[in-house]
C-alpha cells in the first residue's frame, strides 16, 4: 500500500473525482443555504455567481468602470514590476555575495534581518518611504521577495565546485566569463525554482497592500466586496488568483525544462 | 640541454605546524608522461594545486617553458590556459552537453563577452567552427555517438574521456590528471589507460616530426601498476625519508624520494603487470613503507 504506485488511469480518475466532489459539494451547500435564507449571499448559487461575473465585466452603469479589467491592469502591472525588480535585485545581490567574499560580509547581516520582517507588517514603512502610488506596491513586493531570491542565488553560487571554476580558468576564461558563462548557467535552474516559490509570497504582499491603501486592484476589490458580503464577486476573483498562480508556475516550470534540460529531476 | 616544459624549484609548503612539502625539485622534459605516486597525505594534491596555480606555495617556484616563450620560462602565478586539468570528480560542466563541454575552451579562450554581443555574425561563425572542432576531438576519443548527451547521462568512463578531450583541444603545454580513473571500474580503467598509451604513441611520432609539439602529461595516481603502465617516468613523493640525516630536528615535509624511468608501454602489448614486479616492489618499499627511510638522492635517476 504505502508508496506503491497506482495505475495512471486510476490516478487520473481520482484527480477528476476530487474536482467533482468540490463542484457537487459546493452546489449542495449553496442550495441548502438558499432554502434556509433566500436572500443570502455568503454561498451564492451558480446563477448568482454568473451574475457576479457579469457585474465585474460589464461597465458599471453609474461610473462606467469595468472592475475586472481595471483590477487586472492595476494588480498585474504592480505584480509584474514588483516581481521583476525583486528578481533583478536578488540576482545582483546574490551573485555579488556568491562571488565576492567582501560583498558576502557586507550584505549577509542586513539580508538575514530583512528576511525576518514580514513586509505586510512593515506596510507603514513603505507607505512613508514610497507614498501610496504604484511605487509603494512595487517596492513592497521587491523587498519582500529579495531576501529569499538573493539567498538562493548566493547558495547556488557557493555550492558550485571550485574545481570547475579552476577548470574554467585553465580553459582560458576571464573572471567575467566565469561569472557569465559558468556561474550564471549553473544558477539558472535554481533561480527559476526560487522565482516559482516567490510567486505566492509576492501575491500575499500585493493583496495585503492593496487591501489597506489601494483604490483599484484585486486586494481592494476583494476587501470591498467581502465587506458587502458580495461573495458572488469575491469567489470568481479568488478563482482568478488561483488560476493565475497556477499558470505562472506551469510556465516557469516549462521554461526551466527548456532552458535547463540538464537539471531535470532536481527541481522543487 | 633537454627541452624542458616544467621546472619545480625548491617548493616547500607548511600549513601552520603541519609541514607538507619540503624542497621539492622536479624537471619535466617536453613530451614526457610523468606518473606521480605517493602514500595518502604526502602532499600530492598540494603539489598538484601549486602546479595548476590555484594554491601557490610559500617557498620555491614553478616555471613553465612555453614554445617560443622566454628561455627563462614563466613563473606560475595562477591557473591558465597553458595547463589543462582532468579531475577525478567534477570533471565536466554539468550544464553543457559533451560537445559543448569540449568546445567551451575554444569559446572562452577565443572570444570575449562583448564580442559575442556586438559582433553576432562573427560569433556565430566562430561558434560553428568551435563545435566542429569539438566534434572532431570527440571522434578522436571515440565518443561521436554521445556528443549531444549531458554529463549526467554519460558513464564515468565516458565523462573522463570527454574531460580529456576538453583539455586536449586547448593544446596546453601540459595536462595534469588527478586520479583520473580512480572512480572507474577495472574494464573502463583499462580502456582509458589504453587511450593514454595511444596518446603516448602519437607523442613519439610527434617528437620525430618537426613542427609538432608533443603532449606532456602529469598523472597523479595511487595505483602503482597504472603509474608504471601509463607513465614514462615514475616520481614518488613521500613523507618517509631520512630527514634526520640532513640535519633536521623536526619533520620538514614530504619530498621526492623516488624518480626512475618506467618501461615504455605500447598500446597493443598485453597488460602483463608481472613485468613491472621488480620495480613495483621497489617503489612500494621506497615510497610507501613507513619504516624504510631512504636518503633523498638514493633513488633519483638523472633524466
PDB file of C-alpha atoms in Angstrom, chain A residues 160-174 176-178 180-183 185-186 260-264, chain B residues 54-55 79-81 83 85 87 90-96 104-105 108-109 111-113 116-117 150 152 163 166 170:
ATOM      1  CA  UNK A 160      29.481  25.426  -7.292  1.00  0.00           C
ATOM      2  CA  UNK A 161      32.562  23.188  -7.029  1.00  0.00           C
ATOM      3  CA  UNK A 162      35.744  25.246  -7.085  1.00  0.00           C
ATOM      4  CA  UNK A 163      37.389  22.578  -9.232  1.00  0.00           C
ATOM      5  CA  UNK A 164      35.094  23.505 -12.089  1.00  0.00           C
ATOM      6  CA  UNK A 165      35.927  27.147 -11.590  1.00  0.00           C
ATOM      7  CA  UNK A 166      39.647  26.370 -11.762  1.00  0.00           C
ATOM      8  CA  UNK A 167      38.988  24.307 -14.830  1.00  0.00           C
ATOM      9  CA  UNK A 168      37.270  27.263 -16.485  1.00  0.00           C
ATOM     10  CA  UNK A 169      40.398  29.327 -15.871  1.00  0.00           C
ATOM     11  CA  UNK A 170      42.580  26.637 -17.419  1.00  0.00           C
ATOM     12  CA  UNK A 171      40.295  26.787 -20.450  1.00  0.00           C
ATOM     13  CA  UNK A 172      41.064  30.450 -20.896  1.00  0.00           C
ATOM     14  CA  UNK A 173      38.110  32.062 -19.116  1.00  0.00           C
ATOM     15  CA  UNK A 174      38.318  35.597 -17.781  1.00  0.00           C
ATOM     16  CA  UNK A 176      33.703  37.950 -16.259  1.00  0.00           C
ATOM     17  CA  UNK A 177      33.373  34.778 -18.320  1.00  0.00           C
ATOM     18  CA  UNK A 178      33.441  32.630 -15.197  1.00  0.00           C
ATOM     19  CA  UNK A 180      28.569  34.827 -17.136  1.00  0.00           C
ATOM     20  CA  UNK A 181      29.337  31.541 -18.902  1.00  0.00           C
ATOM     21  CA  UNK A 182      29.800  29.291 -15.894  1.00  0.00           C
ATOM     22  CA  UNK A 183      28.197  30.558 -12.677  1.00  0.00           C
ATOM     23  CA  UNK A 185      24.434  28.931 -16.211  1.00  0.00           C
ATOM     24  CA  UNK A 186      24.795  26.910 -13.041  1.00  0.00           C
ATOM     25  CA  UNK A 260      17.965  23.813 -18.341  1.00  0.00           C
ATOM     26  CA  UNK A 261      17.467  20.328 -19.768  1.00  0.00           C
ATOM     27  CA  UNK A 262      20.495  19.153 -17.769  1.00  0.00           C
ATOM     28  CA  UNK A 263      18.809  19.903 -14.431  1.00  0.00           C
ATOM     29  CA  UNK A 264      15.821  17.575 -14.808  1.00  0.00           C
TER      30      UNK A 264
ATOM     31  CA  UNK B  54      45.274  27.806  -7.622  1.00  0.00           C
ATOM     32  CA  UNK B  55      47.175  27.469  -4.348  1.00  0.00           C
ATOM     33  CA  UNK B  79      45.638  28.915 -13.345  1.00  0.00           C
ATOM     34  CA  UNK B  80      45.993  29.493 -17.056  1.00  0.00           C
ATOM     35  CA  UNK B  81      45.135  28.031 -20.426  1.00  0.00           C
ATOM     36  CA  UNK B  83      47.924  23.877 -18.180  1.00  0.00           C
ATOM     37  CA  UNK B  85      43.381  19.592 -15.878  1.00  0.00           C
ATOM     38  CA  UNK B  87      39.912  15.832 -12.168  1.00  0.00           C
ATOM     39  CA  UNK B  90      33.749  17.461 -11.173  1.00  0.00           C
ATOM     40  CA  UNK B  91      35.375  16.747 -14.480  1.00  0.00           C
ATOM     41  CA  UNK B  92      32.725  18.360 -16.707  1.00  0.00           C
ATOM     42  CA  UNK B  93      30.377  21.317 -16.652  1.00  0.00           C
ATOM     43  CA  UNK B  94      27.002  19.723 -15.876  1.00  0.00           C
ATOM     44  CA  UNK B  95      25.051  22.312 -17.866  1.00  0.00           C
ATOM     45  CA  UNK B  96      26.798  21.654 -21.178  1.00  0.00           C
ATOM     46  CA  UNK B 104      33.773  25.761 -24.384  1.00  0.00           C
ATOM     47  CA  UNK B 105      37.531  26.080 -24.024  1.00  0.00           C
ATOM     48  CA  UNK B 108      36.258  31.093 -23.612  1.00  0.00           C
ATOM     49  CA  UNK B 109      39.750  31.439 -24.975  1.00  0.00           C
ATOM     50  CA  UNK B 111      36.086  35.102 -27.893  1.00  0.00           C
ATOM     51  CA  UNK B 112      35.053  37.717 -25.365  1.00  0.00           C
ATOM     52  CA  UNK B 113      31.653  38.577 -23.915  1.00  0.00           C
ATOM     53  CA  UNK B 116      29.728  37.832 -28.680  1.00  0.00           C
ATOM     54  CA  UNK B 117      27.123  40.551 -28.151  1.00  0.00           C
ATOM     55  CA  UNK B 150      24.747  15.780 -20.850  1.00  0.00           C
ATOM     56  CA  UNK B 152      24.744  13.078 -16.022  1.00  0.00           C
ATOM     57  CA  UNK B 163      37.264  15.649 -19.927  1.00  0.00           C
ATOM     58  CA  UNK B 166      38.178  19.097 -23.259  1.00  0.00           C
ATOM     59  CA  UNK B 170      43.249  23.621 -25.950  1.00  0.00           C
TER      60      UNK B 170
END
